[in-house]
Coordinates of C-alpha atoms and ligand atoms in Angstrom, one line a residue:
M100 CA -11.4 12.2 -24.7
A101 CA -13.9 12.0 -21.9
N102 CA -12.7 14.7 -19.9
S103 CA -12.5 17.4 -22.6
K104 CA -16.2 16.7 -23.5
M105 CA -17.2 17.1 -19.9
F106 CA -15.1 20.2 -19.4
D107 CA -17.0 21.7 -22.3
Q108 CA -20.4 20.9 -20.7
R109 CA -19.6 23.8 -18.4
G110 CA -19.1 26.0 -21.5
E111 CA -16.4 28.2 -19.9
P112 CA -13.1 26.4 -19.9
G113 CA -10.1 28.4 -18.6
T114 CA -12.1 31.3 -17.2
G115 CA -10.4 30.6 -13.8
V116 CA -13.7 30.4 -11.9
G117 CA -13.0 28.5 -8.8
S118 CA -16.4 28.3 -7.2
T119 CA -19.5 28.0 -9.1
E120 CA -21.7 29.8 -6.6
G121 CA -23.5 32.8 -8.2
I122 CA -22.9 31.5 -11.6
K123 CA -25.8 30.5 -13.7
P124 CA -25.8 26.6 -13.7
I125 CA -25.3 24.9 -17.1
S126 CA -28.5 23.2 -18.1
N127 CA -28.9 19.5 -18.4
F128 CA -31.5 17.0 -19.1
I129 CA -32.7 16.9 -15.5
R130 CA -33.1 20.7 -15.3
F131 CA -34.8 20.6 -18.6
I132 CA -37.5 18.1 -17.1
I133 CA -37.9 20.3 -14.0
D134 CA -38.3 23.4 -16.1
R135 CA -41.0 21.7 -18.1
D136 CA -42.7 20.4 -15.0
L137 CA -42.8 23.8 -13.4
E138 CA -43.9 25.6 -16.5
S139 CA -46.7 23.2 -17.2
G140 CA -47.9 23.5 -13.5
K141 CA -47.3 19.9 -12.8
H142 CA -45.4 21.0 -9.8
K143 CA -45.4 24.3 -8.0
S144 CA -41.9 23.7 -6.4
I145 CA -39.7 20.7 -6.4
V146 CA -38.6 18.2 -3.7
T147 CA -35.7 16.0 -4.2
R148 CA -33.9 13.7 -1.8
F149 CA -30.5 12.1 -1.2
P150 CA -31.1 8.6 0.0
P151 CA -27.8 6.8 1.3
E152 CA -27.8 3.5 2.9
P153 CA -25.9 3.9 6.1
N154 CA -23.6 0.8 5.4
G155 CA -20.4 2.8 4.9
Y156 CA -18.8 6.2 4.4
L157 CA -19.8 8.5 1.5
H158 CA -17.4 8.7 -1.4
I159 CA -16.9 11.3 -4.2
G160 CA -19.6 9.5 -6.2
H161 CA -22.1 10.3 -3.4
A162 CA -20.8 13.9 -3.6
K163 CA -22.0 14.1 -7.1
S164 CA -25.4 12.9 -6.2
I165 CA -25.4 15.4 -3.1
C166 CA -24.4 18.3 -5.2
L167 CA -27.1 17.4 -7.8
N168 CA -30.0 16.8 -5.5
F169 CA -29.2 19.7 -3.0
G170 CA -28.0 21.8 -5.8
L171 CA -31.3 21.4 -7.7
A172 CA -33.3 22.2 -4.6
R173 CA -31.1 25.3 -4.0
D174 CA -31.4 26.6 -7.6
Y175 CA -35.1 25.9 -7.8
D176 CA -36.1 27.2 -4.3
G177 CA -37.2 23.6 -3.5
V178 CA -36.1 21.3 -0.8
C179 CA -33.9 18.4 -0.5
H180 CA -34.6 15.6 2.0
L181 CA -31.9 13.5 3.6
R182 CA -33.3 10.0 3.9
F183 CA -31.5 7.1 5.3
D184 CA -32.4 4.1 3.3
D185 CA -32.0 1.8 6.4
T186 CA -33.7 -1.4 5.3
N187 CA -31.0 -3.8 5.8
P188 CA -30.2 -4.1 9.6
A189 CA -27.3 -6.6 9.0
K190 CA -25.0 -4.1 7.4
E191 CA -26.0 -0.8 9.0
E192 CA -24.5 1.1 11.8
V193 CA -25.0 4.4 13.6
E194 CA -21.3 5.3 13.0
Y195 CA -22.3 5.5 9.3
V196 CA -25.3 7.6 9.9
E197 CA -23.3 10.1 11.8
S198 CA -20.4 10.2 9.3
I199 CA -22.9 10.7 6.4
M200 CA -24.5 13.7 8.1
A201 CA -21.1 15.2 8.9
D202 CA -19.9 14.7 5.4
I203 CA -23.0 16.3 3.8
R204 CA -22.7 19.3 6.1
W205 CA -19.0 19.7 5.3
L206 CA -19.7 19.7 1.7
G207 CA -21.8 22.7 2.4
F208 CA -25.5 21.4 2.2
D209 CA -28.2 21.4 4.7
W210 CA -31.4 19.3 4.9
K211 CA -32.9 21.6 7.5
D212 CA -35.6 19.8 9.3
K213 CA -36.0 17.3 6.4
L214 CA -34.3 14.3 8.0
F215 CA -36.0 10.9 7.3
Y216 CA -35.4 7.2 7.8
A217 CA -37.0 4.5 5.7
S218 CA -37.4 2.7 9.0
D219 CA -39.8 5.5 10.0
Y220 CA -42.1 4.1 7.4
F221 CA -41.9 0.3 8.4
E222 CA -45.4 0.4 9.7
R223 CA -47.0 2.1 6.7
L224 CA -44.9 -0.1 4.3
Y225 CA -46.3 -3.0 6.1
E226 CA -50.0 -1.8 5.8
Y227 CA -49.4 -1.1 2.1
A228 CA -48.0 -4.7 1.7
E229 CA -51.3 -5.9 3.3
D230 CA -53.1 -3.7 0.7
L231 CA -51.2 -5.5 -2.1
I232 CA -52.3 -8.9 -0.6
R233 CA -55.9 -7.8 -0.4
Q234 CA -55.9 -6.7 -4.0
G235 CA -54.3 -10.2 -5.0
K236 CA -51.2 -8.5 -6.1
A237 CA -48.8 -10.1 -3.4
F238 CA -48.5 -13.6 -2.2
V239 CA -46.4 -15.5 0.5
C240 CA -44.0 -17.8 -1.2
D241 CA -42.4 -20.9 0.4
L242 CA -39.8 -21.5 -2.3
S243 CA -36.2 -21.6 -1.1
Q244 CA -33.8 -19.0 -2.5
D245 CA -32.4 -21.5 -4.9
E246 CA -35.6 -22.6 -5.9
M247 CA -36.7 -19.2 -6.6
R248 CA -33.6 -18.5 -8.6
A249 CA -34.4 -21.5 -10.8
Y250 CA -38.0 -20.4 -11.3
R251 CA -36.9 -16.9 -12.2
G252 CA -35.6 -17.8 -15.7
T253 CA -32.9 -15.8 -17.6
L254 CA -32.9 -12.8 -19.9
T255 CA -33.8 -15.3 -22.8
V256 CA -36.0 -17.7 -20.9
P257 CA -39.1 -16.7 -19.3
G258 CA -39.6 -17.4 -15.5
K259 CA -42.1 -20.1 -14.1
D260 CA -45.0 -19.2 -11.7
S261 CA -44.3 -20.3 -8.0
P262 CA -46.5 -23.1 -6.8
W263 CA -47.5 -20.8 -4.0
R264 CA -48.7 -18.0 -6.4
D265 CA -52.4 -18.7 -6.1
R266 CA -52.8 -18.8 -2.4
S267 CA -56.1 -17.2 -1.2
V268 CA -56.0 -13.6 0.2
E269 CA -56.9 -15.0 3.6
E270 CA -54.1 -17.3 3.6
N271 CA -51.7 -14.8 2.4
L272 CA -52.7 -12.4 5.1
D273 CA -52.5 -15.0 7.8
L274 CA -49.0 -16.2 6.7
F275 CA -47.8 -12.5 6.3
R276 CA -48.9 -11.7 9.8
R277 CA -47.2 -14.6 11.2
M278 CA -44.1 -13.8 9.5
R279 CA -44.3 -10.4 11.1
A280 CA -44.9 -12.1 14.4
G281 CA -41.8 -14.0 14.1
E282 CA -43.3 -17.5 13.7
F283 CA -41.1 -18.7 10.8
E284 CA -37.4 -19.2 10.2
E285 CA -35.4 -16.8 8.0
G286 CA -35.4 -17.9 4.5
S287 CA -38.4 -20.3 4.9
R288 CA -40.9 -17.8 3.4
C289 CA -41.0 -14.4 1.9
L290 CA -43.6 -11.9 0.4
R291 CA -43.6 -11.4 -3.2
A292 CA -45.4 -9.0 -5.7
R293 CA -47.6 -10.9 -8.1
I294 CA -46.7 -9.3 -11.4
D295 CA -45.6 -11.3 -14.4
M296 CA -43.1 -14.2 -14.5
A297 CA -42.9 -14.0 -18.2
S298 CA -41.9 -10.3 -18.3
P299 CA -38.9 -9.5 -20.4
N300 CA -37.8 -7.3 -17.3
I301 CA -36.5 -9.7 -14.7
N302 CA -37.2 -7.2 -12.0
M303 CA -41.0 -7.6 -12.8
R304 CA -40.9 -11.3 -12.3
D305 CA -42.7 -11.4 -9.0
P306 CA -40.1 -9.6 -7.0
V307 CA -39.6 -10.2 -3.3
I308 CA -41.1 -7.4 -1.1
Y309 CA -40.4 -8.6 2.4
R310 CA -38.0 -11.1 3.8
I311 CA -37.8 -12.6 7.2
K312 CA -34.7 -11.3 9.1
K313 CA -34.2 -11.8 12.8
T314 CA -31.5 -9.1 13.2
E315 CA -31.8 -6.2 15.5
H316 CA -32.1 -2.7 13.6
H317 CA -30.0 0.2 14.7
R318 CA -33.2 2.3 15.1
T319 CA -36.2 -0.2 15.6
G320 CA -34.4 -2.6 17.7
D321 CA -36.0 -6.1 17.8
Q322 CA -39.4 -4.7 16.8
W323 CA -39.4 -6.2 13.4
Q324 CA -38.8 -9.8 12.2
I325 CA -39.5 -8.9 8.6
Y326 CA -37.8 -6.2 6.5
P327 CA -38.9 -4.6 3.2
M328 CA -36.8 -4.8 0.1
Y329 CA -35.2 -1.8 -1.4
D330 CA -37.3 -1.5 -4.6
Y331 CA -40.6 -1.5 -2.6
T332 CA -39.3 0.7 0.2
H333 CA -37.7 3.3 -2.0
C334 CA -40.7 4.2 -4.2
V335 CA -43.2 4.3 -1.2
S336 CA -40.8 6.4 0.9
D337 CA -40.4 8.9 -2.1
A338 CA -44.3 9.0 -2.4
L339 CA -44.7 9.5 1.4
E340 CA -42.3 12.4 1.3
M341 CA -44.0 14.0 -1.7
I342 CA -40.7 13.9 -3.6
T343 CA -41.3 15.3 -7.1
H344 CA -38.1 14.2 -8.8
S345 CA -36.5 11.0 -7.7
I346 CA -33.0 11.1 -9.2
C347 CA -30.9 8.0 -9.1
T348 CA -28.1 6.2 -11.0
L349 CA -28.3 4.4 -14.3
E350 CA -28.4 0.9 -12.8
F351 CA -32.0 1.6 -11.7
E352 CA -33.3 2.3 -15.0
D353 CA -34.6 -1.4 -15.4
H354 CA -36.1 -0.8 -12.0
R355 CA -38.2 2.0 -13.0
P356 CA -41.2 -0.1 -14.3
L357 CA -41.3 -1.7 -10.9
Y358 CA -41.0 1.6 -9.1
D359 CA -44.1 2.8 -11.1
W360 CA -45.9 -0.4 -10.6
F361 CA -45.9 -0.3 -6.8
L362 CA -47.0 3.2 -7.0
D363 CA -49.7 2.5 -9.4
Q364 CA -51.2 -0.3 -7.2
L365 CA -51.0 1.7 -3.9
S366 CA -53.1 4.6 -2.8
V367 CA -50.0 6.8 -2.0
P368 CA -50.2 10.7 -1.9
C369 CA -48.3 11.1 -5.1
H370 CA -46.3 9.5 -7.9
P371 CA -42.7 10.9 -8.1
Q372 CA -40.9 10.7 -11.4
Q373 CA -37.8 8.5 -11.3
I374 CA -35.0 10.0 -13.4
E375 CA -31.6 8.2 -14.0
F376 CA -28.2 9.8 -14.5
A377 CA -24.8 8.2 -15.0
R378 CA -22.8 7.5 -11.9
L379 CA -19.4 9.0 -11.4
N380 CA -16.4 6.7 -11.9
L381 CA -13.1 8.3 -11.1
A382 CA -9.8 7.1 -12.6
Y383 CA -7.5 5.1 -10.4
T384 CA -9.9 4.4 -7.7
V385 CA -12.8 2.1 -6.7
M386 CA -16.1 3.6 -5.8
S387 CA -18.2 0.7 -4.3
K388 CA -18.8 0.7 -0.5
R389 CA -18.2 -3.0 -0.4
R390 CA -14.7 -2.6 -1.7
L391 CA -13.9 0.5 0.2
L392 CA -15.0 -1.5 3.4
E393 CA -12.8 -4.3 2.2
L394 CA -9.7 -1.8 1.9
V395 CA -10.4 -0.7 5.5
E396 CA -11.2 -4.0 7.1
G397 CA -8.2 -5.6 5.2
G398 CA -5.8 -3.0 6.5
Y399 CA -4.9 -1.9 3.0
V400 CA -5.5 1.7 4.2
R401 CA -5.5 3.3 7.6
G402 CA -9.3 3.8 7.8
W403 CA -12.3 5.3 6.1
D404 CA -10.6 8.7 6.3
D405 CA -7.2 7.6 5.0
P406 CA -6.1 10.5 2.7
R407 CA -5.8 8.1 -0.2
M408 CA -9.5 7.0 0.0
P409 CA -12.0 8.3 -2.4
T410 CA -14.3 9.0 0.6
I411 CA -15.4 12.5 1.6
A412 CA -13.9 11.8 5.0
G413 CA -10.5 10.8 3.2
M414 CA -10.6 13.8 1.0
R415 CA -11.3 16.1 3.9
R416 CA -8.4 14.7 5.9
R417 CA -6.1 15.0 2.9
G418 CA -7.1 18.7 2.6
F419 CA -9.5 18.8 -0.4
P420 CA -11.5 22.0 0.0
P421 CA -15.4 21.3 -0.1
E422 CA -15.6 24.3 -2.6
A423 CA -13.2 22.4 -5.1
I424 CA -15.3 19.2 -4.7
R425 CA -18.4 21.1 -5.5
D426 CA -16.7 22.7 -8.4
F427 CA -15.7 19.4 -9.6
C428 CA -19.2 18.0 -9.4
D429 CA -20.5 20.9 -11.4
R430 CA -17.8 20.5 -14.1
I431 CA -18.5 16.9 -14.6
G432 CA -22.2 17.6 -15.1
V433 CA -24.9 15.0 -15.5
A434 CA -25.2 12.8 -18.3
K435 CA -26.9 9.6 -19.4
A436 CA -23.9 7.6 -20.4
D437 CA -21.4 6.1 -17.9
S438 CA -17.9 7.3 -18.2
L439 CA -14.6 7.5 -16.5
V440 CA -13.4 11.0 -15.3
D441 CA -9.7 11.9 -15.2
Y442 CA -8.4 12.3 -11.6
E443 CA -6.5 15.4 -13.0
L444 CA -9.8 17.2 -13.3
L445 CA -10.4 16.9 -9.5
Q446 CA -6.9 17.9 -8.9
F447 CA -7.3 20.8 -11.2
C448 CA -10.3 22.0 -9.2
V449 CA -8.4 21.8 -6.0
R450 CA -5.4 23.7 -7.3
E451 CA -7.6 26.4 -8.9
Y452 CA -9.2 26.9 -5.6
L453 CA -6.2 26.8 -3.4
N454 CA -4.1 28.9 -5.6
K455 CA -6.1 32.0 -4.7
I456 CA -6.4 31.3 -1.0
A457 CA -3.4 29.4 0.2
T458 CA -0.6 31.3 2.1
R459 CA 2.8 30.3 0.7
Y460 CA 5.5 28.9 3.0
M461 CA 8.9 27.5 2.6
V462 CA 9.5 23.9 3.6
V463 CA 12.5 21.8 2.7
L464 CA 11.5 18.1 2.4
D465 CA 15.1 16.7 2.1
P466 CA 17.4 19.1 3.8
L467 CA 21.0 19.8 2.7
R468 CA 22.9 22.2 5.0
V469 CA 24.4 25.2 3.5
V470 CA 26.9 27.5 5.4
I471 CA 27.1 31.1 4.1
E472 CA 30.8 31.8 4.8
N473 CA 30.8 35.5 4.4
Y474 CA 27.6 36.0 6.4
P475 CA 28.1 37.5 10.0
D476 CA 28.0 34.6 12.5
E477 CA 25.3 35.7 14.9
C478 CA 23.3 37.9 12.6
V479 CA 19.6 37.1 12.0
E480 CA 17.6 39.2 9.4
N481 CA 13.9 39.3 9.4
I482 CA 12.8 39.2 5.7
T483 CA 9.4 40.3 4.6
A484 CA 7.7 38.0 2.3
D485 CA 4.3 38.3 0.7
N486 CA 1.7 35.6 1.8
N487 CA 0.2 35.0 -1.5
P488 CA 1.2 36.8 -4.7
E489 CA -2.2 35.9 -6.1
D490 CA -4.0 37.9 -3.4
A491 CA -2.9 41.5 -2.9
N492 CA -4.9 41.5 0.4
A493 CA -3.3 38.5 1.8
G494 CA -0.6 40.5 3.7
T495 CA 3.0 39.7 4.5
R496 CA 4.9 37.6 7.0
T497 CA 8.6 37.7 8.4
I498 CA 10.9 34.9 7.8
P499 CA 14.3 34.8 9.6
F500 CA 17.4 34.4 7.7
G501 CA 20.9 33.3 9.1
K502 CA 24.3 32.1 8.4
V503 CA 23.3 28.5 8.2
I504 CA 20.3 27.4 6.1
Y505 CA 18.6 24.2 4.7
I506 CA 18.2 23.9 0.9
E507 CA 16.5 20.9 -0.8
R508 CA 19.1 18.3 -1.6
D509 CA 17.5 18.0 -5.0
D510 CA 18.3 21.7 -5.8
F511 CA 22.0 20.8 -5.9
R512 CA 24.0 18.9 -8.5
E513 CA 27.7 18.2 -8.2
A514 CA 27.9 17.7 -12.0
A515 CA 25.2 20.1 -13.4
P516 CA 23.6 19.1 -16.6
S517 CA 23.2 21.8 -19.3
K518 CA 20.4 24.1 -18.6
W519 CA 20.8 23.5 -14.8
F520 CA 19.5 26.7 -13.2
R521 CA 19.7 25.7 -9.6
L522 CA 22.9 25.2 -7.4
A523 CA 26.1 23.7 -8.5
P524 CA 29.6 24.1 -7.7
G525 CA 30.6 27.6 -8.8
M526 CA 27.1 28.5 -9.8
E527 CA 24.9 31.3 -8.4
V528 CA 21.2 31.0 -7.5
R529 CA 18.7 33.3 -5.9
L530 CA 17.2 32.2 -2.5
K531 CA 13.6 33.2 -2.5
H532 CA 12.9 36.4 -0.8
A533 CA 16.6 36.7 0.1
Y534 CA 20.1 36.9 -1.4
Y535 CA 22.1 35.3 -4.3
I536 CA 24.4 32.5 -3.1
T537 CA 27.3 31.0 -4.9
C538 CA 28.5 27.4 -4.2
K539 CA 32.3 27.3 -3.3
E540 CA 32.7 23.9 -1.8
V541 CA 31.2 20.5 -1.2
V542 CA 31.7 18.9 2.2
R543 CA 31.4 15.1 2.4
D544 CA 31.1 12.6 5.2
P545 CA 34.4 11.0 5.2
A546 CA 33.1 7.5 5.6
S547 CA 30.0 7.4 3.4
R548 CA 31.1 10.1 0.9
K549 CA 27.6 11.4 1.0
I550 CA 27.3 15.2 0.6
V551 CA 26.6 16.6 3.9
E552 CA 27.1 20.4 3.6
L553 CA 27.7 23.1 1.1
R554 CA 29.9 26.1 1.6
C555 CA 28.6 29.2 0.0
T556 CA 29.1 32.9 -0.2
Y557 CA 26.4 35.5 -0.6
D558 CA 26.2 38.8 -2.6
P559 CA 25.2 41.5 0.2
E560 CA 24.0 43.6 -2.8
S561 CA 21.4 41.1 -3.8
G562 CA 19.0 41.2 -0.8
G563 CA 15.3 42.2 -0.8
G564 CA 14.5 40.9 -4.1
S565 CA 16.7 43.3 -5.8
T566 CA 18.8 42.3 -8.8
P567 CA 22.4 43.7 -8.9
E568 CA 23.2 45.5 -12.0
G569 CA 24.3 43.5 -15.0
R570 CA 23.6 40.0 -13.5
K571 CA 20.8 37.7 -14.1
V572 CA 20.3 34.5 -12.0
K573 CA 17.9 32.2 -13.6
G574 CA 17.1 29.9 -10.7
T575 CA 15.2 30.6 -7.4
I576 CA 15.2 28.0 -4.7
H577 CA 13.4 27.8 -1.4
W578 CA 15.4 27.6 2.0
V579 CA 14.8 27.5 5.7
S580 CA 17.0 29.1 8.4
A581 CA 18.7 26.2 10.4
A582 CA 18.5 28.1 13.6
H583 CA 14.9 28.5 13.4
A584 CA 13.8 25.4 11.4
L585 CA 10.6 23.6 12.4
P586 CA 10.9 19.8 12.2
M587 CA 7.9 18.1 10.7
E588 CA 6.6 15.0 9.2
V589 CA 5.3 15.4 5.6
R590 CA 3.2 12.6 4.0
L591 CA 3.1 12.6 0.1
Y592 CA 0.5 10.6 -1.6
D593 CA 0.2 8.9 -5.1
Q594 CA -2.8 7.1 -6.6
L595 CA -4.1 4.0 -4.5
F596 CA -4.2 1.9 -7.5
T597 CA -2.0 1.6 -10.5
L598 CA -4.7 1.0 -13.0
P599 CA -6.7 4.0 -14.5
D600 CA -9.8 2.1 -15.2
L601 CA -10.6 -0.6 -12.5
S602 CA -13.4 -2.1 -14.5
E603 CA -10.6 -3.4 -16.8
I604 CA -9.0 -6.0 -14.5
E605 CA -7.1 -8.8 -16.1
A606 CA -8.6 -12.3 -15.9
G607 CA -7.5 -14.1 -12.8
K608 CA -6.8 -10.8 -10.9
T609 CA -8.8 -8.7 -8.4
Y610 CA -8.7 -5.1 -7.9
L611 CA -6.3 -5.7 -4.8
D612 CA -3.8 -6.8 -7.3
Y613 CA -3.5 -3.2 -8.5
L614 CA -3.0 -1.5 -5.2
N615 CA -0.1 1.0 -5.6
P616 CA 2.7 -0.1 -3.2
D617 CA 4.0 3.5 -3.3
S618 CA 0.8 5.3 -2.7
I619 CA 2.2 6.8 0.6
K620 CA 5.6 8.2 1.3
V621 CA 6.3 9.5 4.7
I622 CA 9.1 12.0 5.0
P623 CA 9.9 12.1 8.7
N624 CA 12.5 14.9 8.7
A625 CA 11.3 17.8 6.7
V626 CA 12.0 21.3 8.1
A627 CA 9.7 24.2 7.8
E628 CA 9.9 28.0 8.3
I629 CA 9.1 29.0 11.8
N630 CA 5.7 30.6 10.8
L631 CA 4.0 27.1 10.4
G632 CA 4.4 26.6 14.2
N633 CA 0.9 27.2 15.2
A634 CA -0.9 25.6 12.1
K635 CA -4.0 23.9 13.4
P636 CA -5.3 20.7 12.0
G637 CA -7.2 21.3 8.8
T638 CA -5.1 24.4 7.9
R639 CA -4.4 24.4 4.1
C640 CA -1.3 26.2 2.6
Q641 CA 1.2 26.0 -0.2
F642 CA 4.7 24.8 0.4
M643 CA 6.6 26.7 -2.4
R644 CA 7.5 24.6 -5.4
Q645 CA 6.1 21.4 -3.6
G646 CA 2.5 21.7 -3.9
Y647 CA -0.6 22.3 -1.5
F648 CA -0.5 20.7 2.0
C649 CA -2.9 20.4 4.9
V650 CA -2.3 19.8 8.7
D651 CA -3.2 16.3 9.6
P652 CA -5.6 15.7 12.5
E653 CA -2.8 13.5 14.0
S654 CA -0.5 16.6 14.2
A655 CA 0.5 17.9 17.8
E656 CA 2.7 20.5 19.1
D657 CA 5.6 18.1 19.5
K658 CA 5.0 16.5 16.1
I659 CA 3.7 18.4 13.2
V660 CA 2.3 16.4 10.4
F661 CA 1.3 17.7 7.0
N662 CA -0.5 15.8 4.1
R663 CA 0.2 16.9 0.6
I664 CA -3.2 17.6 -1.0
V665 CA -1.9 17.9 -4.5
T666 CA 1.3 18.8 -6.3
L667 CA 1.8 22.1 -8.2
K668 CA 2.3 20.5 -11.6
D669 CA -1.0 21.1 -13.5
T670 CA -1.4 18.5 -16.1
W671 CA -5.1 19.4 -16.7
A672 CA -4.3 23.1 -17.3
K673 CA -1.6 22.0 -19.8
L674 CA -4.1 19.7 -21.5
E675 CA -6.6 22.5 -21.7
K676 CA -4.2 24.9 -23.3
K677 CA -3.4 22.2 -25.8
M678 CA -7.0 21.7 -26.6
E679 CA -7.5 25.4 -26.9
S680 CA -4.6 25.9 -29.3
G681 CA -5.9 22.8 -31.2
K682 CA -2.5 20.9 -30.9
Ligands
LIG975 P1 -22.2 1.8 -3.7 O1 -22.4 1.3 -5.0 O2 -20.9 2.7 -3.6 O3 -22.2 0.9 -2.5 P2 -24.8 2.8 -3.3 O4 -25.4 3.2 -4.5 O5 -25.1 1.5 -2.8 O6 -23.2 2.9 -3.5 P3 -26.3 4.5 -1.6 O7 -26.0 4.7 -0.2 O8 -27.4 3.6 -2.0 O9 -25.0 3.9 -2.1 O10 -26.2 5.8 -2.4 C1 -26.9 6.9 -2.2 C2 -27.1 7.7 -3.4 O11 -25.9 8.1 -4.0 C3 -27.9 6.9 -4.4 O12 -28.9 7.8 -4.9 C4 -26.9 6.5 -5.5 O13 -27.5 6.4 -6.8 C5 -25.9 7.7 -5.3 N1 -24.6 7.3 -5.7 C6 -23.9 6.3 -5.2 N2 -22.7 6.1 -6.0 C7 -22.7 7.0 -6.9 C8 -21.8 7.4 -7.8 N3 -20.7 6.8 -8.1 N4 -22.1 8.6 -8.7 C9 -23.2 9.2 -8.6 N5 -24.2 8.8 -7.6 C10 -23.9 7.8 -6.8
LIG976 MG1 -27.7 1.8 -3.1

């Protein structure tokens, strides 16, 4: 099982550590390389970088990369740069730049003054490209894209040299300068490295370095008519920033020879080491920015920050604490093999963190009215309740109790099955923090026959959490005083997709065919205890027996809105117990 193995990497399952700060990090192959480089004196300190392309919002996969790169810099007293890899003006926007910075900060990391843009290096990159031309290692190619594809060959068939490969240095320089000056149409020419069309590695078959693109760039405006390609830009940017360890995901493993080739040809200040690790794939979700953009633009979700999205913005809005996301990233560790991580592990990290800090409240999602017949009509008692049984310092709050209360409709059964410990006709149940009540009568709507009210009696001896002698009540249910009930909207979420592994899509279908039609359930008429009245957007708490919840940014005084972050049911903890007991 993928998850159990990953859990073990941390080496301390079940110790209940919610945040990893202050704990010695578990070693991994990247730390091993860094340790060796520091010991051998290859580097005095380390410089890493997180290089997002500003063409979408960050997702939980990026969080893994952020925690890794910034985490290494933190643990080794190094620095981590934030570099926007903004070489494709067609897809990039300032909105994304800003959201990316906000998300990294929210996750708890800081690039200090080390903020860079690949576009800052456009002039240097251009000069280096002329260097390559002068060395006879780059040429201007006039093949069309289709021709280039045909010349490239396949994994089994070597490519063919471009007919333009042997242009003179002078001609190449002249054409390249005129490309820059905007003299040629998009697609009519490009600059290519001159490496080896017969290389078994297709990335080495004279890859494109520059293409003509007459699109305005969000930072350089209309200054450039040509833009450098990713593989060329990335390694040169790393070198210019004196990055020591350039950590990227596995799909770049085959690009490493090209990364090294460029740096070997150019007189750059250093030659960083590229190290690949497995990207994070999370069950029940997609992680490519292209697909996430499709979900947003197609209206399948309500935006990049929809609480069902695997984006950092979505998770923040849903209420996932950054501490829990960091913990999750530490627990999954870094490996060299791709795998799919169980969604339950993320939920486990969230629960474990929130269990310790979240104040408990009583909220009834599907209210059923209960009248306590023998309770004095106008009486209101203020009951003292602890805010968090897990935290002795969390203090207490008062909750009003009165003759009419709401309970959860689901906590009542007219025909109770065996082992039913909640309310049923003639049965007694404990109201959390308050009295025992016994159901005496069921009142129905005459027309619809729906149960609209329960008539109950209470035991005055049972208040304040005390148990009257000789009686034991098994069930405890939550409730809200009707006279003080605070109406609110509650949004419950399920997985966005119905398929755990979205790389296993059936033939003829797309990932959109697996969208879960029930991924959101809006409860417009929940009622909450009065203490939730001034909860601000972003506030997280526990609704007893219902899960952890967070106030949505749309919430207002006249309409309180809560998102469920996660239920209380902890399948991961159960799994873990099973594993420990070897069952
Ligand atoms: P996507 O495939 O989602 O569009 P990307 O790789 O194109 O992502 P970038 O903006 O280039 O997105 O990513 C920035 C950094 O985050 C890169 O170093 C990339 O390797 C890393 N990264 C992206 N996705 C993941 C993931 N799922 N797991 C770990 N790291 C990731
Ligand atoms: Mg990328």
